[in-house]
PDB file of N, CA, C and O in Angstrom:
ATOM      1  N   MET N   1      91.473 108.693 138.147  1.00 56.00           N
ATOM      2  CA  MET N   1      91.960 107.154 137.420  1.00 56.00           C
ATOM      3  C   MET N   1      90.864 106.126 137.945  1.00 56.00           C
ATOM      4  O   MET N   1      91.077 105.718 138.307  1.00 56.00           O
ATOM      5  N   GLU N   2      90.515 105.661 136.045  1.00 58.00           N
ATOM      6  CA  GLU N   2      89.245 105.369 135.843  1.00 58.00           C
ATOM      7  C   GLU N   2      89.812 102.857 135.668  1.00 58.00           C
ATOM      8  O   GLU N   2      91.474 103.932 135.243  1.00 58.00           O
ATOM      9  N   GLY N   3      89.053 102.562 136.833  1.00 62.00           N
ATOM     10  CA  GLY N   3      89.067 101.242 135.897  1.00 62.00           C
ATOM     11  C   GLY N   3      90.726 100.853 136.371  1.00 62.00           C
ATOM     12  O   GLY N   3      91.959  99.654 136.663  1.00 62.00           O
ATOM     13  N   VAL N   4      90.942 101.477 138.259  1.00 66.00           N
ATOM     14  CA  VAL N   4      92.097 100.852 139.120  1.00 66.00           C
ATOM     15  C   VAL N   4      91.316 100.942 140.519  1.00 66.00           C
ATOM     16  O   VAL N   4      90.822 101.768 140.662  1.00 66.00           O
ATOM     17  N   GLY N   5      91.646 100.004 141.885  1.00 78.00           N
ATOM     18  CA  GLY N   5      91.875 100.152 143.028  1.00 78.00           C
ATOM     19  C   GLY N   5      92.416 101.083 143.266  1.00 78.00           C
ATOM     20  O   GLY N   5      93.952 101.962 142.838  1.00 78.00           O
ATOM     21  N   TRP N   6      91.831 101.075 144.489  1.00 80.00           N
ATOM     22  CA  TRP N   6      92.985 101.995 145.732  1.00 80.00           C
ATOM     23  C   TRP N   6      95.023 101.289 146.002  1.00 80.00           C
ATOM     24  O   TRP N   6      94.969 102.635 145.687  1.00 80.00           O
ATOM     25  N   ILE N   7      94.577 100.346 146.037  1.00 87.00           N
ATOM     26  CA  ILE N   7      96.365 100.462 146.107  1.00 87.00           C
ATOM     27  C   ILE N   7      97.080 100.311 145.124  1.00 87.00           C
ATOM     28  O   ILE N   7      97.955 101.003 144.867  1.00 87.00           O
ATOM     29  N   SER N   8      96.325 100.038 143.553  1.00 85.00           N
ATOM     30  CA  SER N   8      96.689 100.697 142.440  1.00 85.00           C
ATOM     31  C   SER N   8      97.201 102.544 142.579  1.00 85.00           C
ATOM     32  O   SER N   8      98.061 103.075 141.935  1.00 85.00           O
ATOM     33  N   TRP N   9      96.236 103.016 142.826  1.00 82.00           N
ATOM     34  CA  TRP N   9      95.861 103.632 142.571  1.00 82.00           C
ATOM     35  C   TRP N   9      96.880 104.995 143.002  1.00 82.00           C
ATOM     36  O   TRP N   9      97.571 105.893 142.653  1.00 82.00           O
ATOM     37  N   ILE N  10      98.038 104.219 144.798  1.00 86.00           N
ATOM     38  CA  ILE N  10      99.262 104.683 145.797  1.00 86.00           C
ATOM     39  C   ILE N  10      99.789 104.164 144.883  1.00 86.00           C
ATOM     40  O   ILE N  10     100.913 104.955 144.132  1.00 86.00           O
ATOM     41  N   ILE N  11     100.172 103.014 143.850  1.00 91.00           N
ATOM     42  CA  ILE N  11     100.903 102.887 143.083  1.00 91.00           C
ATOM     43  C   ILE N  11     101.366 103.693 142.464  1.00 91.00           C
ATOM     44  O   ILE N  11     102.996 103.843 141.622  1.00 91.00           O
ATOM     45  N   ILE N  12      99.965 104.246 141.475  1.00 90.00           N
ATOM     46  CA  ILE N  12     100.449 104.679 140.001  1.00 90.00           C
ATOM     47  C   ILE N  12     100.985 106.204 140.314  1.00 90.00           C
ATOM     48  O   ILE N  12     101.531 106.385 139.898  1.00 90.00           O
ATOM     49  N   GLY N  13     100.273 106.861 142.185  1.00 89.00           N
ATOM     50  CA  GLY N  13     100.825 107.674 142.263  1.00 89.00           C
ATOM     51  C   GLY N  13     102.432 108.046 142.395  1.00 89.00           C
ATOM     52  O   GLY N  13     102.756 109.209 142.197  1.00 89.00           O
ATOM     53  N   ILE N  14     103.137 107.031 143.522  1.00 92.00           N
ATOM     54  CA  ILE N  14     103.924 107.301 143.441  1.00 92.00           C
ATOM     55  C   ILE N  14     105.372 107.160 142.058  1.00 92.00           C
ATOM     56  O   ILE N  14     106.434 107.346 142.309  1.00 92.00           O
ATOM     57  N   ILE N  15     104.850 106.288 141.268  1.00 94.00           N
ATOM     58  CA  ILE N  15     105.523 105.874 140.235  1.00 94.00           C
ATOM     59  C   ILE N  15     105.381 107.035 139.195  1.00 94.00           C
ATOM     60  O   ILE N  15     106.001 107.410 138.948  1.00 94.00           O
ATOM     61  N   ALA N  16     104.192 107.600 139.180  1.00 95.00           N
ATOM     62  CA  ALA N  16     104.380 108.276 138.368  1.00 95.00           C
ATOM     63  C   ALA N  16     105.041 109.628 138.783  1.00 95.00           C
ATOM     64  O   ALA N  16     105.422 110.855 138.291  1.00 95.00           O
ATOM     65  N   GLY N  17     105.353 110.683 140.115  1.00 94.00           N
ATOM     66  CA  GLY N  17     105.628 111.226 140.769  1.00 94.00           C
ATOM     67  C   GLY N  17     106.959 110.728 140.653  1.00 94.00           C
ATOM     68  O   GLY N  17     108.227 111.887 140.241  1.00 94.00           O
ATOM     69  N   TRP N  18     107.932 109.971 140.561  1.00 95.00           N
ATOM     70  CA  TRP N  18     109.078 109.561 141.280  1.00 95.00           C
ATOM     71  C   TRP N  18     109.529 110.013 139.302  1.00 95.00           C
ATOM     72  O   TRP N  18     110.454 110.425 138.671  1.00 95.00           O
ATOM     73  N   ILE N  19     108.579 109.358 138.111  1.00 96.00           N
ATOM     74  CA  ILE N  19     108.764 109.662 136.762  1.00 96.00           C
ATOM     75  C   ILE N  19     108.924 111.677 136.450  1.00 96.00           C
ATOM     76  O   ILE N  19     109.869 111.886 136.058  1.00 96.00           O
ATOM     77  N   ALA N  20     107.813 111.843 137.295  1.00 95.00           N
ATOM     78  CA  ALA N  20     108.126 112.712 137.020  1.00 95.00           C
ATOM     79  C   ALA N  20     109.263 114.032 137.404  1.00 95.00           C
ATOM     80  O   ALA N  20     109.990 114.888 137.035  1.00 95.00           O
ATOM     81  N   GLU N  21     109.897 113.499 138.382  1.00 94.00           N
ATOM     82  CA  GLU N  21     111.061 113.710 139.541  1.00 94.00           C
ATOM     83  C   GLU N  21     112.189 113.733 138.676  1.00 94.00           C
ATOM     84  O   GLU N  21     112.935 114.963 138.434  1.00 94.00           O
ATOM     85  N   LYS N  22     111.977 112.249 138.428  1.00 95.00           N
ATOM     86  CA  LYS N  22     113.128 112.792 137.132  1.00 95.00           C
ATOM     87  C   LYS N  22     113.735 112.965 136.340  1.00 95.00           C
ATOM     88  O   LYS N  22     114.293 113.932 135.619  1.00 95.00           O
ATOM     89  N   VAL N  23     112.387 113.491 134.832  1.00 95.00           N
ATOM     90  CA  VAL N  23     112.096 113.791 134.310  1.00 95.00           C
ATOM     91  C   VAL N  23     112.558 115.375 134.399  1.00 95.00           C
ATOM     92  O   VAL N  23     113.887 116.363 133.396  1.00 95.00           O
ATOM     93  N   MET N  24     111.681 116.098 135.381  1.00 93.00           N
ATOM     94  CA  MET N  24     112.305 117.684 135.504  1.00 93.00           C
ATOM     95  C   MET N  24     113.159 117.480 136.760  1.00 93.00           C
ATOM     96  O   MET N  24     113.875 119.053 136.958  1.00 93.00           O
ATOM     97  N   ASP N  25     114.291 116.973 136.641  1.00 91.00           N
ATOM     98  CA  ASP N  25     115.199 116.513 137.873  1.00 91.00           C
ATOM     99  C   ASP N  25     115.620 117.312 139.057  1.00 91.00           C
ATOM    100  O   ASP N  25     116.130 118.657 139.647  1.00 91.00           O
ATOM    101  N   ARG N  26     114.494 116.320 139.507  1.00 89.00           N
ATOM    102  CA  ARG N  26     114.345 116.963 141.353  1.00 89.00           C
ATOM    103  C   ARG N  26     114.498 116.118 141.768  1.00 89.00           C
ATOM    104  O   ARG N  26     114.989 114.976 141.693  1.00 89.00           O
ATOM    105  N   SER N  27     114.574 116.939 143.509  1.00 88.00           N
ATOM    106  CA  SER N  27     114.856 115.142 144.251  1.00 88.00           C
ATOM    107  C   SER N  27     114.114 115.241 145.199  1.00 88.00           C
ATOM    108  O   SER N  27     114.169 116.361 145.875  1.00 88.00           O
ATOM    109  N   HIS N  28     112.923 114.628 144.971  1.00 85.00           N
ATOM    110  CA  HIS N  28     112.392 114.096 146.272  1.00 85.00           C
ATOM    111  C   HIS N  28     112.299 113.178 147.286  1.00 85.00           C
ATOM    112  O   HIS N  28     112.765 112.167 147.055  1.00 85.00           O
ATOM    113  N   GLY N  29     111.036 112.908 148.669  1.00 88.00           N
ATOM    114  CA  GLY N  29     111.381 111.334 148.637  1.00 88.00           C
ATOM    115  C   GLY N  29     109.977 110.704 148.765  1.00 88.00           C
ATOM    116  O   GLY N  29     109.281 111.223 147.530  1.00 88.00           O
ATOM    117  N   LEU N  30     109.762 109.556 148.569  1.00 89.00           N
ATOM    118  CA  LEU N  30     108.767 108.495 148.650  1.00 89.00           C
ATOM    119  C   LEU N  30     107.049 109.831 148.896  1.00 89.00           C
ATOM    120  O   LEU N  30     106.640 109.192 148.089  1.00 89.00           O
ATOM    121  N   PHE N  31     106.808 110.437 150.022  1.00 91.00           N
ATOM    122  CA  PHE N  31     105.598 110.525 149.830  1.00 91.00           C
ATOM    123  C   PHE N  31     105.551 112.293 149.015  1.00 91.00           C
ATOM    124  O   PHE N  31     104.280 112.169 148.372  1.00 91.00           O
ATOM    125  N   THR N  32     106.309 112.456 148.737  1.00 91.00           N
ATOM    126  CA  THR N  32     106.194 113.949 148.407  1.00 91.00           C
ATOM    127  C   THR N  32     106.063 113.624 146.467  1.00 91.00           C
ATOM    128  O   THR N  32     105.333 113.856 145.983  1.00 91.00           O
ATOM    129  N   ASN N  33     106.651 112.507 145.980  1.00 91.00           N
ATOM    130  CA  ASN N  33     106.132 111.565 144.614  1.00 91.00           C
ATOM    131  C   ASN N  33     104.973 111.210 145.132  1.00 91.00           C
ATOM    132  O   ASN N  33     104.143 111.322 144.280  1.00 91.00           O
ATOM    133  N   PHE N  34     104.511 110.812 145.884  1.00 91.00           N
ATOM    134  CA  PHE N  34     102.851 109.922 145.565  1.00 91.00           C
ATOM    135  C   PHE N  34     102.090 111.189 146.071  1.00 91.00           C
ATOM    136  O   PHE N  34     101.287 111.456 145.420  1.00 91.00           O
ATOM    137  N   LEU N  35     102.493 112.666 146.180  1.00 94.00           N
ATOM    138  CA  LEU N  35     101.451 114.219 146.144  1.00 94.00           C
ATOM    139  C   LEU N  35     101.709 114.629 145.401  1.00 94.00           C
ATOM    140  O   LEU N  35     100.498 113.883 144.477  1.00 94.00           O
ATOM    141  N   VAL N  36     102.917 114.497 144.679  1.00 94.00           N
ATOM    142  CA  VAL N  36     103.065 115.047 143.065  1.00 94.00           C
ATOM    143  C   VAL N  36     102.471 113.990 142.122  1.00 94.00           C
ATOM    144  O   VAL N  36     101.343 115.028 141.141  1.00 94.00           O
ATOM    145  N   GLY N  37     102.658 112.886 142.146  1.00 92.00           N
ATOM    146  CA  GLY N  37     101.879 111.599 141.231  1.00 92.00           C
ATOM    147  C   GLY N  37     100.385 111.969 141.590  1.00 92.00           C
ATOM    148  O   GLY N  37     100.104 111.979 139.900  1.00 92.00           O
ATOM    149  N   VAL N  38      99.389 111.639 142.665  1.00 92.00           N
ATOM    150  CA  VAL N  38      98.179 112.214 142.692  1.00 92.00           C
ATOM    151  C   VAL N  38      97.676 113.692 142.308  1.00 92.00           C
ATOM    152  O   VAL N  38      96.863 113.374 141.790  1.00 92.00           O
ATOM    153  N   ILE N  39      98.683 114.739 142.836  1.00 94.00           N
ATOM    154  CA  ILE N  39      98.001 115.848 142.079  1.00 94.00           C
ATOM    155  C   ILE N  39      98.168 116.153 140.454  1.00 94.00           C
ATOM    156  O   ILE N  39      97.624 116.394 140.490  1.00 94.00           O
ATOM    157  N   GLY N  40      98.636 114.817 140.016  1.00 93.00           N
ATOM    158  CA  GLY N  40      99.313 115.533 138.530  1.00 93.00           C
ATOM    159  C   GLY N  40      98.526 114.379 137.877  1.00 93.00           C
ATOM    160  O   GLY N  40      97.699 114.925 136.815  1.00 93.00           O
ATOM    161  N   ALA N  41      97.912 113.515 138.869  1.00 90.00           N
ATOM    162  CA  ALA N  41      96.973 112.470 138.049  1.00 90.00           C
ATOM    163  C   ALA N  41      95.663 113.699 137.811  1.00 90.00           C
ATOM    164  O   ALA N  41      94.729 113.453 137.095  1.00 90.00           O
ATOM    165  N   VAL N  42      95.475 114.246 139.446  1.00 91.00           N
ATOM    166  CA  VAL N  42      93.935 115.048 138.811  1.00 91.00           C
ATOM    167  C   VAL N  42      94.225 116.149 137.747  1.00 91.00           C
ATOM    168  O   VAL N  42      93.271 116.336 137.299  1.00 91.00           O
ATOM    169  N   LEU N  43      95.466 116.619 137.274  1.00 94.00           N
ATOM    170  CA  LEU N  43      95.811 117.996 136.556  1.00 94.00           C
ATOM    171  C   LEU N  43      95.309 117.395 134.956  1.00 94.00           C
ATOM    172  O   LEU N  43      94.701 117.837 134.229  1.00 94.00           O
ATOM    173  N   GLY N  44      96.417 115.754 135.250  1.00 92.00           N
ATOM    174  CA  GLY N  44      96.038 115.284 134.001  1.00 92.00           C
ATOM    175  C   GLY N  44      94.510 115.110 133.317  1.00 92.00           C
ATOM    176  O   GLY N  44      94.566 115.087 132.141  1.00 92.00           O
ATOM    177  N   GLY N  45      93.532 114.629 133.854  1.00 89.00           N
ATOM    178  CA  GLY N  45      92.695 113.774 133.635  1.00 89.00           C
ATOM    179  C   GLY N  45      91.956 115.123 134.055  1.00 89.00           C
ATOM    180  O   GLY N  45      90.797 115.091 133.009  1.00 89.00           O
ATOM    181  N   TRP N  46      92.462 116.277 134.253  1.00 92.00           N
ATOM    182  CA  TRP N  46      91.638 117.203 133.971  1.00 92.00           C
ATOM    183  C   TRP N  46      91.516 117.935 132.447  1.00 92.00           C
ATOM    184  O   TRP N  46      90.942 118.327 132.027  1.00 92.00           O
ATOM    185  N   LEU N  47      93.170 117.516 132.094  1.00 94.00           N
ATOM    186  CA  LEU N  47      93.378 118.697 130.792  1.00 94.00           C
ATOM    187  C   LEU N  47      92.996 117.487 129.998  1.00 94.00           C
ATOM    188  O   LEU N  47      92.698 118.452 128.974  1.00 94.00           O
ATOM    189  N   ALA N  48      93.251 116.721 130.660  1.00 91.00           N
ATOM    190  CA  ALA N  48      92.862 115.392 128.921  1.00 91.00           C
ATOM    191  C   ALA N  48      91.170 115.519 128.870  1.00 91.00           C
ATOM    192  O   ALA N  48      90.680 115.256 127.834  1.00 91.00           O
ATOM    193  N   ARG N  49      90.335 115.700 129.929  1.00 91.00           N
ATOM    194  CA  ARG N  49      88.840 116.240 129.128  1.00 91.00           C
ATOM    195  C   ARG N  49      88.370 117.812 128.894  1.00 91.00           C
ATOM    196  O   ARG N  49      88.176 116.895 128.299  1.00 91.00           O
ATOM    197  N   THR N  50      89.650 118.407 128.935  1.00 94.00           N
ATOM    198  CA  THR N  50      89.239 119.287 128.392  1.00 94.00           C
ATOM    199  C   THR N  50      89.372 119.539 127.460  1.00 94.00           C
ATOM    200  O   THR N  50      88.640 120.217 126.496  1.00 94.00           O
ATOM    201  N   VAL N  51      90.812 119.124 127.140  1.00 94.00           N
ATOM    202  CA  VAL N  51      91.212 119.337 125.529  1.00 94.00           C
ATOM    203  C   VAL N  51      90.118 117.964 125.017  1.00 94.00           C
ATOM    204  O   VAL N  51      90.486 118.556 123.604  1.00 94.00           O
ATOM    205  N   GLY N  52      89.593 117.035 125.560  1.00 92.00           N
ATOM    206  CA  GLY N  52      88.835 115.887 124.663  1.00 92.00           C
ATOM    207  C   GLY N  52      89.495 114.866 124.073  1.00 92.00           C
ATOM    208  O   GLY N  52      89.374 114.793 123.679  1.00 92.00           O
ATOM    209  N   ILE N  53      90.834 114.267 124.868  1.00 90.00           N
ATOM    210  CA  ILE N  53      91.600 113.422 124.874  1.00 90.00           C
ATOM    211  C   ILE N  53      90.633 112.282 126.137  1.00 90.00           C
ATOM    212  O   ILE N  53      90.736 111.737 126.853  1.00 90.00           O
ATOM    213  N   GLU N  54      90.969 110.689 124.938  1.00 87.00           N
ATOM    214  CA  GLU N  54      90.144 110.044 125.320  1.00 87.00           C
ATOM    215  C   GLU N  54      91.374 108.513 126.421  1.00 87.00           C
ATOM    216  O   GLU N  54      92.240 108.739 125.047  1.00 87.00           O
ATOM    217  N   VAL N  55      91.570 108.366 127.360  1.00 83.00           N
ATOM    218  CA  VAL N  55      92.443 107.740 127.905  1.00 83.00           C
ATOM    219  C   VAL N  55      91.855 106.733 128.387  1.00 83.00           C
ATOM    220  O   VAL N  55      90.685 106.205 128.787  1.00 83.00           O
ATOM    221  N   ALA N  56      92.231 105.259 127.565  1.00 80.00           N
ATOM    222  CA  ALA N  56      92.256 104.188 127.982  1.00 80.00           C
ATOM    223  C   ALA N  56      92.574 103.803 129.062  1.00 80.00           C
ATOM    224  O   ALA N  56      93.315 104.364 130.282  1.00 80.00           O
ATOM    225  N   PRO N  57      91.120 102.845 130.171  1.00 78.00           N
ATOM    226  CA  PRO N  57      91.065 103.024 131.544  1.00 78.00           C
ATOM    227  C   PRO N  57      92.583 102.028 131.569  1.00 78.00           C
ATOM    228  O   PRO N  57      92.774 100.986 131.203  1.00 78.00           O
ATOM    229  N   GLY N  58      92.769 101.934 132.954  1.00 82.00           N
ATOM    230  CA  GLY N  58      93.790 101.078 133.968  1.00 82.00           C
ATOM    231  C   GLY N  58      95.240 101.597 133.947  1.00 82.00           C
ATOM    232  O   GLY N  58      94.588 102.734 133.653  1.00 82.00           O
ATOM    233  N   TRP N  59      95.825 100.686 133.737  1.00 88.00           N
ATOM    234  CA  TRP N  59      97.132 101.079 134.426  1.00 88.00           C
ATOM    235  C   TRP N  59      97.948 101.796 133.608  1.00 88.00           C
ATOM    236  O   TRP N  59      98.533 103.442 133.835  1.00 88.00           O
ATOM    237  N   ILE N  60      98.527 101.599 132.695  1.00 90.00           N
ATOM    238  CA  ILE N  60      99.372 102.106 131.082  1.00 90.00           C
ATOM    239  C   ILE N  60      98.550 103.834 131.283  1.00 90.00           C
ATOM    240  O   ILE N  60      98.682 104.498 131.313  1.00 90.00           O
ATOM    241  N   GLY N  61      97.369 103.939 130.953  1.00 89.00           N
ATOM    242  CA  GLY N  61      96.812 105.077 130.717  1.00 89.00           C
ATOM    243  C   GLY N  61      96.614 105.896 131.840  1.00 89.00           C
ATOM    244  O   GLY N  61      97.326 107.435 131.944  1.00 89.00           O
ATOM    245  N   SER N  62      96.466 105.288 132.977  1.00 88.00           N
ATOM    246  CA  SER N  62      96.579 106.368 134.621  1.00 88.00           C
ATOM    247  C   SER N  62      97.873 106.451 134.492  1.00 88.00           C
ATOM    248  O   SER N  62      97.834 107.444 134.505  1.00 88.00           O
ATOM    249  N   LEU N  63      99.016 105.708 134.438  1.00 92.00           N
ATOM    250  CA  LEU N  63     100.211 106.252 134.589  1.00 92.00           C
ATOM    251  C   LEU N  63     100.584 107.472 133.798  1.00 92.00           C
ATOM    252  O   LEU N  63     101.217 107.765 133.754  1.00 92.00           O
ATOM    253  N   ILE N  64     100.112 107.361 132.107  1.00 93.00           N
ATOM    254  CA  ILE N  64     100.861 108.249 131.102  1.00 93.00           C
ATOM    255  C   ILE N  64     100.135 109.800 131.627  1.00 93.00           C
ATOM    256  O   ILE N  64     100.466 110.360 132.028  1.00 93.00           O
ATOM    257  N   VAL N  65      98.698 109.426 132.336  1.00 93.00           N
ATOM    258  CA  VAL N  65      98.175 110.693 132.747  1.00 93.00           C
ATOM    259  C   VAL N  65      98.431 111.642 134.187  1.00 93.00           C
ATOM    260  O   VAL N  65      98.868 112.633 133.900  1.00 93.00           O
ATOM    261  N   ALA N  66      98.517 110.443 134.300  1.00 93.00           N
ATOM    262  CA  ALA N  66      99.380 111.653 135.666  1.00 93.00           C
ATOM    263  C   ALA N  66     100.665 111.709 135.496  1.00 93.00           C
ATOM    264  O   ALA N  66     100.970 111.997 136.268  1.00 93.00           O
ATOM    265  N   THR N  67     101.373 110.929 134.957  1.00 95.00           N
ATOM    266  CA  THR N  67     102.870 111.382 134.543  1.00 95.00           C
ATOM    267  C   THR N  67     103.150 112.513 134.232  1.00 95.00           C
ATOM    268  O   THR N  67     103.746 113.592 134.016  1.00 95.00           O
ATOM    269  N   ILE N  68     102.480 113.255 132.807  1.00 95.00           N
ATOM    270  CA  ILE N  68     102.010 114.027 132.182  1.00 95.00           C
ATOM    271  C   ILE N  68     101.717 115.292 132.948  1.00 95.00           C
ATOM    272  O   ILE N  68     102.057 116.206 133.109  1.00 95.00           O
ATOM    273  N   GLY N  69     100.593 115.060 134.288  1.00 95.00           N
ATOM    274  CA  GLY N  69     100.380 115.906 135.373  1.00 95.00           C
ATOM    275  C   GLY N  69     101.431 116.427 136.202  1.00 95.00           C
ATOM    276  O   GLY N  69     101.479 116.923 136.563  1.00 95.00           O
ATOM    277  N   ALA N  70     101.547 115.223 136.324  1.00 96.00           N
ATOM    278  CA  ALA N  70     102.568 115.730 137.461  1.00 96.00           C
ATOM    279  C   ALA N  70     104.075 116.279 137.154  1.00 96.00           C
ATOM    280  O   ALA N  70     104.495 116.496 137.888  1.00 96.00           O
ATOM    281  N   ILE N  71     104.260 116.427 135.426  1.00 96.00           N
ATOM    282  CA  ILE N  71     105.437 117.051 134.911  1.00 96.00           C
ATOM    283  C   ILE N  71     104.762 118.431 134.818  1.00 96.00           C
ATOM    284  O   ILE N  71     105.244 119.321 135.015  1.00 96.00           O
ATOM    285  N   ILE N  72     103.673 118.344 134.142  1.00 95.00           N
ATOM    286  CA  ILE N  72     103.110 120.033 134.160  1.00 95.00           C
ATOM    287  C   ILE N  72     103.305 120.497 135.295  1.00 95.00           C
ATOM    288  O   ILE N  72     103.110 122.117 135.848  1.00 95.00           O
ATOM    289  N   LEU N  73     102.464 120.045 136.768  1.00 95.00           N
ATOM    290  CA  LEU N  73     102.913 120.495 137.972  1.00 95.00           C
ATOM    291  C   LEU N  73     103.910 121.171 138.798  1.00 95.00           C
ATOM    292  O   LEU N  73     104.113 121.528 139.238  1.00 95.00           O
ATOM    293  N   LEU N  74     105.455 119.768 138.529  1.00 94.00           N
ATOM    294  CA  LEU N  74     106.471 120.269 139.344  1.00 94.00           C
ATOM    295  C   LEU N  74     106.934 121.825 138.509  1.00 94.00           C
ATOM    296  O   LEU N  74     107.432 122.038 138.578  1.00 94.00           O
ATOM    297  N   PHE N  75     106.805 121.469 136.724  1.00 94.00           N
ATOM    298  CA  PHE N  75     107.251 122.906 135.832  1.00 94.00           C
ATOM    299  C   PHE N  75     106.948 124.113 136.837  1.00 94.00           C
ATOM    300  O   PHE N  75     106.756 125.063 136.606  1.00 94.00           O
ATOM    301  N   LEU N  76     105.264 124.043 136.158  1.00 93.00           N
ATOM    302  CA  LEU N  76     104.043 125.119 137.290  1.00 93.00           C
ATOM    303  C   LEU N  76     104.892 125.196 138.847  1.00 93.00           C
ATOM    304  O   LEU N  76     105.223 127.326 139.065  1.00 93.00           O
ATOM    305  N   LEU N  77     104.969 124.812 140.141  1.00 91.00           N
ATOM    306  CA  LEU N  77     105.722 124.571 140.556  1.00 91.00           C
ATOM    307  C   LEU N  77     106.624 125.515 140.411  1.00 91.00           C
ATOM    308  O   LEU N  77     107.493 126.553 141.508  1.00 91.00           O
ATOM    309  N   GLY N  78     108.014 125.282 139.556  1.00 90.00           N
ATOM    310  CA  GLY N  78     109.056 125.761 139.311  1.00 90.00           C
ATOM    311  C   GLY N  78     109.029 127.048 139.300  1.00 90.00           C
ATOM    312  O   GLY N  78     110.392 128.224 139.209  1.00 90.00           O
ATOM    313  N   VAL N  79     108.119 127.696 137.926  1.00 90.00           N
ATOM    314  CA  VAL N  79     108.571 128.760 137.302  1.00 90.00           C
ATOM    315  C   VAL N  79     107.337 129.606 138.656  1.00 90.00           C
ATOM    316  O   VAL N  79     108.112 131.064 138.517  1.00 90.00           O
ATOM    317  N   PHE N  80     106.674 129.195 139.473  1.00 89.00           N
ATOM    318  CA  PHE N  80     105.982 130.531 140.598  1.00 89.00           C
ATOM    319  C   PHE N  80     106.771 130.446 141.801  1.00 89.00           C
ATOM    320  O   PHE N  80     106.830 131.784 142.250  1.00 89.00           O
ATOM    321  N   PHE N  81     107.898 129.022 142.571  1.00 85.00           N
ATOM    322  CA  PHE N  81     108.488 129.472 143.192  1.00 85.00           C
ATOM    323  C   PHE N  81     109.495 129.389 143.347  1.00 85.00           C
ATOM    324  O   PHE N  81     110.848 128.414 143.905  1.00 85.00           O
ATOM    325  N   ARG N  82     110.387 129.667 141.818  1.00 77.00           N
ATOM    326  CA  ARG N  82     112.053 129.662 141.635  1.00 77.00           C
ATOM    327  C   ARG N  82     112.671 130.360 142.281  1.00 77.00           C
ATOM    328  O   ARG N  82     112.260 131.554 143.100  1.00 77.00           O
ATOM    329  N   LYS N  83     113.583 129.998 142.814  1.00 61.00           N
ATOM    330  CA  LYS N  83     114.389 130.941 143.751  1.00 61.00           C
ATOM    331  C   LYS N  83     115.503 131.678 143.321  1.00 61.00           C
ATOM    332  O   LYS N  83     115.582 131.718 142.216  1.00 61.00           O
ATOM    333  N   ARG N  84     115.667 132.911 143.562  1.00 53.00           N
ATOM    334  CA  ARG N  84     116.154 134.109 143.410  1.00 53.00           C
ATOM    335  C   ARG N  84     117.434 134.140 143.814  1.00 53.00           C
ATOM    336  O   ARG N  84     117.531 134.188 145.297  1.00 53.00           O
TER     337      ARG N  84
END
């Protein structure tokens, strides 16, 4: 997440995790939302670079990438760890 500080990084991670939680119809706590958001930000940033998408630095670009990455992360976790 370029262009943001550590506090912003934490806040963006929590918000992205919360948005992904709502989109994927899951129920997590604050810490899990933070983890999902931060891991999603790393995943989303990697995917954006791999595909060649240029993301604007700052809050909005970081939040969008982190949220998309978090949604993909929750989807993949649901696929691999689905309760049977």
